[in-house]
Tab-separated table of C-alpha atoms in Angstrom:
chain	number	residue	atom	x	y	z
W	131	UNK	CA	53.208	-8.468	-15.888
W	132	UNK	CA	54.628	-5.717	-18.190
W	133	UNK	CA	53.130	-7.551	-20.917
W	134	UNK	CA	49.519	-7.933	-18.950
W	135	UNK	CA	49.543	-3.805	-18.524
W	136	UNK	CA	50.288	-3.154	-21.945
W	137	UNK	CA	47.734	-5.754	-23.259
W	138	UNK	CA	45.278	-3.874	-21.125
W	139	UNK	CA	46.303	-0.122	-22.065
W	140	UNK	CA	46.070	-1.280	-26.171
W	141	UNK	CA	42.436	-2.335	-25.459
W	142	UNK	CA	41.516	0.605	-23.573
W	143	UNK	CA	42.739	2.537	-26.407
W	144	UNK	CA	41.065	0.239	-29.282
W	145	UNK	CA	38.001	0.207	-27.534
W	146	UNK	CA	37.563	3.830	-25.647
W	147	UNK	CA	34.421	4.654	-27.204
W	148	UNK	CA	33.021	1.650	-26.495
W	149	UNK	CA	33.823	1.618	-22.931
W	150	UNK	CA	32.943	5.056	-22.455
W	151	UNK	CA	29.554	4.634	-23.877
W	152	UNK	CA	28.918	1.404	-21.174
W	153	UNK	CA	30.450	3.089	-18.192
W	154	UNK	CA	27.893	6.273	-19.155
W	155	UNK	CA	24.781	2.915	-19.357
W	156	UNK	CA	26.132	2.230	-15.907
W	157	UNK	CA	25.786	5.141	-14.763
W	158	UNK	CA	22.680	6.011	-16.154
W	159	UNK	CA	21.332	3.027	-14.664
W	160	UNK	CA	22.112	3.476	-11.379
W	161	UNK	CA	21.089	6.953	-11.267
W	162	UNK	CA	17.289	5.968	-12.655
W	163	UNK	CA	17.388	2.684	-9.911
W	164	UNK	CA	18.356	5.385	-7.201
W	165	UNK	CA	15.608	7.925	-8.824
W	166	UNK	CA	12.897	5.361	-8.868
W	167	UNK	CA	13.556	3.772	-5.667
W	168	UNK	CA	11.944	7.613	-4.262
W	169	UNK	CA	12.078	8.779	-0.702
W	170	UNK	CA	12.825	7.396	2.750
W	171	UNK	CA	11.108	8.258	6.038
W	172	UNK	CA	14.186	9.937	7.779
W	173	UNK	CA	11.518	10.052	11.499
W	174	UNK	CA	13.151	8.228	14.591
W	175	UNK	CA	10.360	8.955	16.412
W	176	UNK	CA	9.476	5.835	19.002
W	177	UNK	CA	6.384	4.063	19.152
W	178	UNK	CA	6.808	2.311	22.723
W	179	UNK	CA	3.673	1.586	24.477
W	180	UNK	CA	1.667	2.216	21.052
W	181	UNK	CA	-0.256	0.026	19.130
W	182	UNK	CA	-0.732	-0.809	15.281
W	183	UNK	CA	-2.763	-2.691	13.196
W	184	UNK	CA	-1.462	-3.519	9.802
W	185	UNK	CA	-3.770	-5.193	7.282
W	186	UNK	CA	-1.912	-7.565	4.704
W	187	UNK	CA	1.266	-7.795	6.826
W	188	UNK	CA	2.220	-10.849	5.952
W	189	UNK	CA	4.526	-10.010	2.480
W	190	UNK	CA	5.656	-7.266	0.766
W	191	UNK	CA	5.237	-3.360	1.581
W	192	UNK	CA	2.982	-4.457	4.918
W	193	UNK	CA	5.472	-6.736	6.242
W	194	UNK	CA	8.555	-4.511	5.630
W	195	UNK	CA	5.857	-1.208	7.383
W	196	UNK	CA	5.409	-3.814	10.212
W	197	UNK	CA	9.010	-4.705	10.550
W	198	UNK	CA	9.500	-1.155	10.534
W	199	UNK	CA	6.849	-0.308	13.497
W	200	UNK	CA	8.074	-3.399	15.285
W	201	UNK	CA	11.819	-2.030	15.560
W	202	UNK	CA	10.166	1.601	17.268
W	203	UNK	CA	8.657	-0.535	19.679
W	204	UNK	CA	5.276	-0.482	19.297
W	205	UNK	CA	2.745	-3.636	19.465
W	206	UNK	CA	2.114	-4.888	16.032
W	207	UNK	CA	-0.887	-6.509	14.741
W	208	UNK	CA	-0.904	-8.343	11.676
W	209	UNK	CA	-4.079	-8.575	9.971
W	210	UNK	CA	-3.915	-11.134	7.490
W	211	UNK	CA	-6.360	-13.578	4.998
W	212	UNK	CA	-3.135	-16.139	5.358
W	213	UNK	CA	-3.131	-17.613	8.647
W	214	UNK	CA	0.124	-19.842	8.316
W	215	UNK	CA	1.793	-16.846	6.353
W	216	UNK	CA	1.251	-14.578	8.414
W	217	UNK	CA	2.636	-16.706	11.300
W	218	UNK	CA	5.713	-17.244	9.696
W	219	UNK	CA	5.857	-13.326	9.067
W	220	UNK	CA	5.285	-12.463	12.388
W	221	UNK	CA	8.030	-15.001	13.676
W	222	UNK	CA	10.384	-13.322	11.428
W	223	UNK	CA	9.276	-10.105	12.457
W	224	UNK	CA	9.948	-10.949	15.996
W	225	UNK	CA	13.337	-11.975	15.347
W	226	UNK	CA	14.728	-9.142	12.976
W	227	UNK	CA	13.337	-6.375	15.502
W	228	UNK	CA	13.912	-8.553	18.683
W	229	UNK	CA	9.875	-7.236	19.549
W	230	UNK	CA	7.929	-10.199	20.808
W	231	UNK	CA	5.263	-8.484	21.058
W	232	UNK	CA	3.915	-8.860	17.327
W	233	UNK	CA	0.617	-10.476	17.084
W	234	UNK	CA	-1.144	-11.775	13.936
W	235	UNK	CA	-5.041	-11.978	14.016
W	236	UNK	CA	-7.474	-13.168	11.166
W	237	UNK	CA	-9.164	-10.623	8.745
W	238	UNK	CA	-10.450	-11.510	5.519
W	239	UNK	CA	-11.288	-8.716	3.569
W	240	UNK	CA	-13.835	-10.083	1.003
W	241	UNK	CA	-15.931	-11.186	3.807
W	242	UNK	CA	-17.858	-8.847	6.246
W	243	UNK	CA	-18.116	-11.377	8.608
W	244	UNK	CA	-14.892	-11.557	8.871
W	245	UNK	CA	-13.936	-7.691	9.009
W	246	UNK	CA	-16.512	-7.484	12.030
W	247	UNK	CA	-15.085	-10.248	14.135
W	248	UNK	CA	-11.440	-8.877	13.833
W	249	UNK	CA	-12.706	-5.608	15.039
W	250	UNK	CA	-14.606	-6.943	17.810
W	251	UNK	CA	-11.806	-8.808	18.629
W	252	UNK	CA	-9.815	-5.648	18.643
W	253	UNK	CA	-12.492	-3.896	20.656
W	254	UNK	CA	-12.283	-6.541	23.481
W	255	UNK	CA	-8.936	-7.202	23.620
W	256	UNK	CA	-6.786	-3.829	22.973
W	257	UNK	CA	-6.226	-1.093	25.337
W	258	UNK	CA	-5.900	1.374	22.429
W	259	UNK	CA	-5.176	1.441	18.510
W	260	UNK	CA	-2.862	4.541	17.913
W	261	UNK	CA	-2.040	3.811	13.983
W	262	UNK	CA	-4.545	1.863	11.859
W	263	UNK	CA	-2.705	0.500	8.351
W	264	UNK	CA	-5.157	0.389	5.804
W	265	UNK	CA	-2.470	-1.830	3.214
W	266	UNK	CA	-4.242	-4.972	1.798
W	267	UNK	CA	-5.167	-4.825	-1.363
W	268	UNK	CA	-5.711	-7.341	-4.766
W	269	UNK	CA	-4.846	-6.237	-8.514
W	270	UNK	CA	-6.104	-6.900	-11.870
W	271	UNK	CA	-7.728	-10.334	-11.206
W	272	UNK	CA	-10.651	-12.010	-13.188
W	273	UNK	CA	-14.113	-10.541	-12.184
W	274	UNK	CA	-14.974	-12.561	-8.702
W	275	UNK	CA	-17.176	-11.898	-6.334
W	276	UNK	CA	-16.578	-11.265	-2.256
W	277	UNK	CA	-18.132	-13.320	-0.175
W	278	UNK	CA	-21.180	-10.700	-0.145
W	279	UNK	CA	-21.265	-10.697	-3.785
W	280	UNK	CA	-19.588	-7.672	-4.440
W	281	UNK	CA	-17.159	-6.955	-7.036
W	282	UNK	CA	-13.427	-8.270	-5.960
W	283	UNK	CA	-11.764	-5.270	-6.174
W	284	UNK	CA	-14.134	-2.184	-5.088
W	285	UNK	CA	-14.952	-4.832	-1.907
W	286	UNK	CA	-11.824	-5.640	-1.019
W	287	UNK	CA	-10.050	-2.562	-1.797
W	288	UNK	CA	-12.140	0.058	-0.357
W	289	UNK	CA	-15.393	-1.298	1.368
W	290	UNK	CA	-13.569	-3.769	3.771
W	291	UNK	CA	-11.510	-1.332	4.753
W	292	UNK	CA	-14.363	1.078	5.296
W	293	UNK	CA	-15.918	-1.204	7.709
W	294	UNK	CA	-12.874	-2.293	9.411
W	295	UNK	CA	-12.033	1.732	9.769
W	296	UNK	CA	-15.343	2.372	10.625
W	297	UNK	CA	-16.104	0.030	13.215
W	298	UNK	CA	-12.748	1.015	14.902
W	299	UNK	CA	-13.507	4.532	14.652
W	300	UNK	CA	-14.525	4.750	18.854
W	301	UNK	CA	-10.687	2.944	19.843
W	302	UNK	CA	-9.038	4.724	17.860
W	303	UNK	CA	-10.853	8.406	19.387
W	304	UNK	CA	-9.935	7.357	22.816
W	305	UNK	CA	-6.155	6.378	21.705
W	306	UNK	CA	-5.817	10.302	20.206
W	307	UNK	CA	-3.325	11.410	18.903
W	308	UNK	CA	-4.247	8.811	16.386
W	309	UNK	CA	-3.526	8.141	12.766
W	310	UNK	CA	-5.480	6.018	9.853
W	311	UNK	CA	-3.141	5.490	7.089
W	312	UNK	CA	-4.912	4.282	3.280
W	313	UNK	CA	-2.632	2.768	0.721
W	314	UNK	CA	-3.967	3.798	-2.668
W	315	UNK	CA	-2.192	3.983	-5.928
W	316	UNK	CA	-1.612	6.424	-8.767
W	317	UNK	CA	-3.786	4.518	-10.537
W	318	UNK	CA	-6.569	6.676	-9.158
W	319	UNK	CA	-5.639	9.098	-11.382
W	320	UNK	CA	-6.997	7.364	-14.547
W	321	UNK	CA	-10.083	6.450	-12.248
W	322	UNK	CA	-13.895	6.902	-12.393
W	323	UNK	CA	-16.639	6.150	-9.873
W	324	UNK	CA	-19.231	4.204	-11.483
W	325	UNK	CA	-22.109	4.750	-9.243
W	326	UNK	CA	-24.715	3.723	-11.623
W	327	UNK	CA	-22.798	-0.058	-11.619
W	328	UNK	CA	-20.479	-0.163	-8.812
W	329	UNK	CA	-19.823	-3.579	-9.311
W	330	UNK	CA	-19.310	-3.635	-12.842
W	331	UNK	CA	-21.843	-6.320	-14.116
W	332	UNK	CA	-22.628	-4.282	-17.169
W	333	UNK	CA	-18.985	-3.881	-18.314
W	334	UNK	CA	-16.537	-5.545	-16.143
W	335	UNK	CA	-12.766	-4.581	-16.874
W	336	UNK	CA	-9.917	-5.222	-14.679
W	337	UNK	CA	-8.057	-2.500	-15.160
W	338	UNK	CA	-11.143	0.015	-14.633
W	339	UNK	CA	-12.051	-1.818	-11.437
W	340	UNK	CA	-8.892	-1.533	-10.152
W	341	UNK	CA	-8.683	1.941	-10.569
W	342	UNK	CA	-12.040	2.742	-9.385
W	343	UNK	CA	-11.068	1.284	-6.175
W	344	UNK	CA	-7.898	3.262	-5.704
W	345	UNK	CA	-9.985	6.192	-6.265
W	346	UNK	CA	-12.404	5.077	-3.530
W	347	UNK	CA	-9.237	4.837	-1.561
W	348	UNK	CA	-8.331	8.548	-1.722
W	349	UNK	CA	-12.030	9.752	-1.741
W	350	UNK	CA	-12.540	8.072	1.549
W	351	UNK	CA	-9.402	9.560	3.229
W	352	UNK	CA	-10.753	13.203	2.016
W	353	UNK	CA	-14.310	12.301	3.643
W	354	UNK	CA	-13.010	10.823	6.661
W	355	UNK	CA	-10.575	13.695	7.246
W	356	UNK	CA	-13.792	15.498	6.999
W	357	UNK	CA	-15.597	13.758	9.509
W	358	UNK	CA	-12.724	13.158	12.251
W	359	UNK	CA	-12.296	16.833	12.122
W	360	UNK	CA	-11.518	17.812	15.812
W	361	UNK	CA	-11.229	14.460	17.321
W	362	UNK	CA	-7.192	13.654	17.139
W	363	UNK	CA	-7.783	10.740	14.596
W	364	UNK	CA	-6.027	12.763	11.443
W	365	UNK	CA	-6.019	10.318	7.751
W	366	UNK	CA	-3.670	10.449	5.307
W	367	UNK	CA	-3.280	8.322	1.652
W	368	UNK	CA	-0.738	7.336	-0.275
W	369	UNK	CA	1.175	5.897	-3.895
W	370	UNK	CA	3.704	3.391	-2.661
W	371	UNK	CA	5.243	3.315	-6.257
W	372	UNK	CA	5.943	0.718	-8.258
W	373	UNK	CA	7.142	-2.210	-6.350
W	374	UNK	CA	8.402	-5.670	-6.743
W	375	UNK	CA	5.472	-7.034	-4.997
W	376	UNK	CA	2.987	-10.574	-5.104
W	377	UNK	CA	0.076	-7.864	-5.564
W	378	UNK	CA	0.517	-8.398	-9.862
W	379	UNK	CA	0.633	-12.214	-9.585
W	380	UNK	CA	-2.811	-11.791	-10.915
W	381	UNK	CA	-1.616	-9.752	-13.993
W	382	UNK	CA	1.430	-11.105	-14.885
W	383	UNK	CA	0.869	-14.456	-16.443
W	384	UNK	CA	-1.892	-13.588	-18.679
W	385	UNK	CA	0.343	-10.878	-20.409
W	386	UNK	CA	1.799	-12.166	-24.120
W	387	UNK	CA	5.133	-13.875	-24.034
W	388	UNK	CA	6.911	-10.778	-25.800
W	389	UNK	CA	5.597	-8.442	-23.012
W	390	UNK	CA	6.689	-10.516	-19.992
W	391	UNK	CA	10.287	-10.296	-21.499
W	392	UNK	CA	10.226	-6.541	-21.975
W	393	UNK	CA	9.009	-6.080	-18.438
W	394	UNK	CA	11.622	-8.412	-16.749
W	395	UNK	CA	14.582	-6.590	-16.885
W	396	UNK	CA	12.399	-3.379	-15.670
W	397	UNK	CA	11.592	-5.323	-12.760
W	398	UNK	CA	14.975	-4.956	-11.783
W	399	UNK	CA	14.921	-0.974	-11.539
W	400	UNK	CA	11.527	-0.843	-9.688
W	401	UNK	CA	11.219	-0.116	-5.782
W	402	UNK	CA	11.741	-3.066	-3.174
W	403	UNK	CA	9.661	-3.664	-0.716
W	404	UNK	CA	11.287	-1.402	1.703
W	405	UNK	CA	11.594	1.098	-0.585
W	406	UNK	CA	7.879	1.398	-1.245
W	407	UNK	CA	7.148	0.765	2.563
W	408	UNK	CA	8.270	4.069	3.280
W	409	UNK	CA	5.695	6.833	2.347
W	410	UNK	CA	3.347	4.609	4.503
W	411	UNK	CA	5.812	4.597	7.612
W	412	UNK	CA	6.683	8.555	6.950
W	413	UNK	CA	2.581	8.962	6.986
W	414	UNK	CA	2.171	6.615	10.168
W	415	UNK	CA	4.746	8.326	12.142
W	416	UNK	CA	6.618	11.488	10.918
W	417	UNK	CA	6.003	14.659	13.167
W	418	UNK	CA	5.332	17.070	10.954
W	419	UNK	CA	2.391	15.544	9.629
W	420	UNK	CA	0.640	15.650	13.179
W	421	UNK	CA	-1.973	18.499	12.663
W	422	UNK	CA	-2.155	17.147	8.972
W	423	UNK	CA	-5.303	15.414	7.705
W	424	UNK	CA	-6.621	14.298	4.103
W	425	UNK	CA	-4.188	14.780	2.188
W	426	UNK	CA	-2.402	12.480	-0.496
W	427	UNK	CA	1.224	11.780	-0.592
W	428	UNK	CA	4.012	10.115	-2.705
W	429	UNK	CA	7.702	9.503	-1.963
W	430	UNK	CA	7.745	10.954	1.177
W	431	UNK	CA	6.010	13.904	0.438
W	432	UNK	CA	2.420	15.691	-0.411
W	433	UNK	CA	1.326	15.418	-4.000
W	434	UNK	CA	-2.060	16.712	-5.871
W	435	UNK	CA	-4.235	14.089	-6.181
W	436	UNK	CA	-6.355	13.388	-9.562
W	437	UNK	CA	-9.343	16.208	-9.736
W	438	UNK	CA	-11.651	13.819	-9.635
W	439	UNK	CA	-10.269	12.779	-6.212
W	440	UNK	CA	-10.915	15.934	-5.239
W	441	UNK	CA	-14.889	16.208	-5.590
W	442	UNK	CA	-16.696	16.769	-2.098
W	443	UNK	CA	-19.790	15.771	-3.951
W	444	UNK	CA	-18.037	12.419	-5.251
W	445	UNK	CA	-16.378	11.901	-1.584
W	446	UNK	CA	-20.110	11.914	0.469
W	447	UNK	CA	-21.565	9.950	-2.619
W	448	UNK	CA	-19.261	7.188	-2.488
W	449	UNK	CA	-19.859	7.434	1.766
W	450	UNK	CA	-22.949	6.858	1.875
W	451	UNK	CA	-23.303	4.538	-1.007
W	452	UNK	CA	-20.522	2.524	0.869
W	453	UNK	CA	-22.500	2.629	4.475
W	454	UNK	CA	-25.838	0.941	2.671
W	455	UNK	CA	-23.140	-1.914	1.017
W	456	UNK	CA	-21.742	-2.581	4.165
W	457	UNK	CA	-24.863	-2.088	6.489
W	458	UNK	CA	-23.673	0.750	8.481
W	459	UNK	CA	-26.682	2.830	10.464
């Protein structure tokens, strides 16, 4: 044993450079992986007896802000493209937070069809709608089409969600004190509308769509603050961070060999799911933010959205250009 302790002190010694530089890479490592991993909704506010609609529920951030609303109580509705997913989500759900009362209904979000028979479906069947979830969302995929033939990501990023908000606008006025929560990304920040080609036919890009649709996100939340002004419905959107999510399993595999390797091992520092659930649980539900409306907000907190998020004239442009797409009077 003597022999084991000295064997151990000599390589100390040897090596103590060496060792000091790793323990410092440890260290270092876990203070960036606690820095990235960002802020945490610290509200135990209840949500018995209220209700909350959650579109894309069924994996990542969305099912861990579901879990989340399920264990305050309230009724949870899952909103979800995947029927058999979102089943299994919502069974899960149930049993983590001991709520049965977690419902999953269709919505598809490239289809219009489909966002108006959820919400009638919604209108006819729930008492109220106190927290809408705006969280669905696609990234970086080839240039499709939704079902109307719009592009992929400006329809279902931002104009099935303006439907879906819009035609639950009256439910969620009677259920006031209300909230309408948009998940939108940083990525706004190095967005532009194109109004002349919304859809991109003359020069489709993914990464430009997808960023023109995450600016649509936080332009809508300014104009609907706008417009809700006075009624008890207040809006709020939000950058989850960067999260070890399905929403880049369109990206991934078409980047180069040599990239995919570089970005592995920085998968491993990003946010988890929880982790980037929680600016949209500390926007559905934290107390101070109840006389609050149209602002944007990261890790728990209010940030200063991209200037160009912040044009009025941009904000009732993209409105109304979004109510003839969708066929709103």
């Amino acid at each position: 044993m003597q022999n084991y302790a000295e064997a151990i002190r000599d390589f100390v010694e040897t090596h103590s450079t060496s060792l000091t530089v790793a323990f410092l890479a440890g260290a270092g490592v876990l203070v960036l992986r606690r820095w990235l991993a960002g802020g945490e909704c610290r509200s135990k506010v209840r949500l018995d007896g209220k209700t909350v609609l959650i579109t894309g529920a069924n994996t990542g951030i969305g099912k861990e802000t579901a879990l989340d609303m399920a264990h305050r109580g309230a009724r949870v509705i899952l909103a979800c493209r995947d029927m058999t997913r979102a089943r299994l989500a919502a069974d899960e759900i149930r049993q983590k937070s001991g709520n049965g009362n977690v419902v999953v209904k269709k919505l598809d979000l490239a289809s219009l069809q489909s966002v108006r028979d959820l919400a009638k479906d919604v209108q006819e069947n729930e008492k109220r709608l106190d927290i809408l979830i705006n969280n669905a969302g696609i990234m970086m995929c080839p240039k499709w089409k939704t079902e109307d033939g719009f592009e992929m990501q400006f329809g279902v990023n931002h104009l099935g969600h303006f439907l879906l908000t819009n035609c639950l606008l009256d439910l969620l006025k009677k259920s006031a004190p209300s909230r309408i929560v948009i998940v939108s990304s940083l990525a706004h920040e190095k967005g532009h509308m194109q109004f002349d080609d919304i859809n991109l036919d003359k020069d489709y890009d993914r990464e430009k769509s997808y960023r023109q649709s995450k600016l649509a996100n936080v332009l809508f939340c300014r104009e609907l603050a706008e417009r809700l002004q006075g009624t008890g419905v207040t809006v709020y959107s939000l950058h989850p961070g960067v999260i070890r999510t399905e929403l880049g399993r369109h990206l991934f595999p078409t980047l180069a060999l040599w990239k995919r390797m570089i970005l592995m091992p920085f998968m491993m520092l990003i946010k988890s799911p929880w982790e980037g659930a929680q600016t949209t649980i500390y926007c559905a539900v934290d107390e101070s933010l109840a006389n609050v409306s149209g602002l944007y907000y990261s890790d728990c907190a209010p940030k200063t959205a991209a200037p160009q998020a912040q044009d009025d004239a941009a904000s009732k442009k993209l409105w109304d250009l979004s109510a003839s797409m969708v066929g709103l009077a």
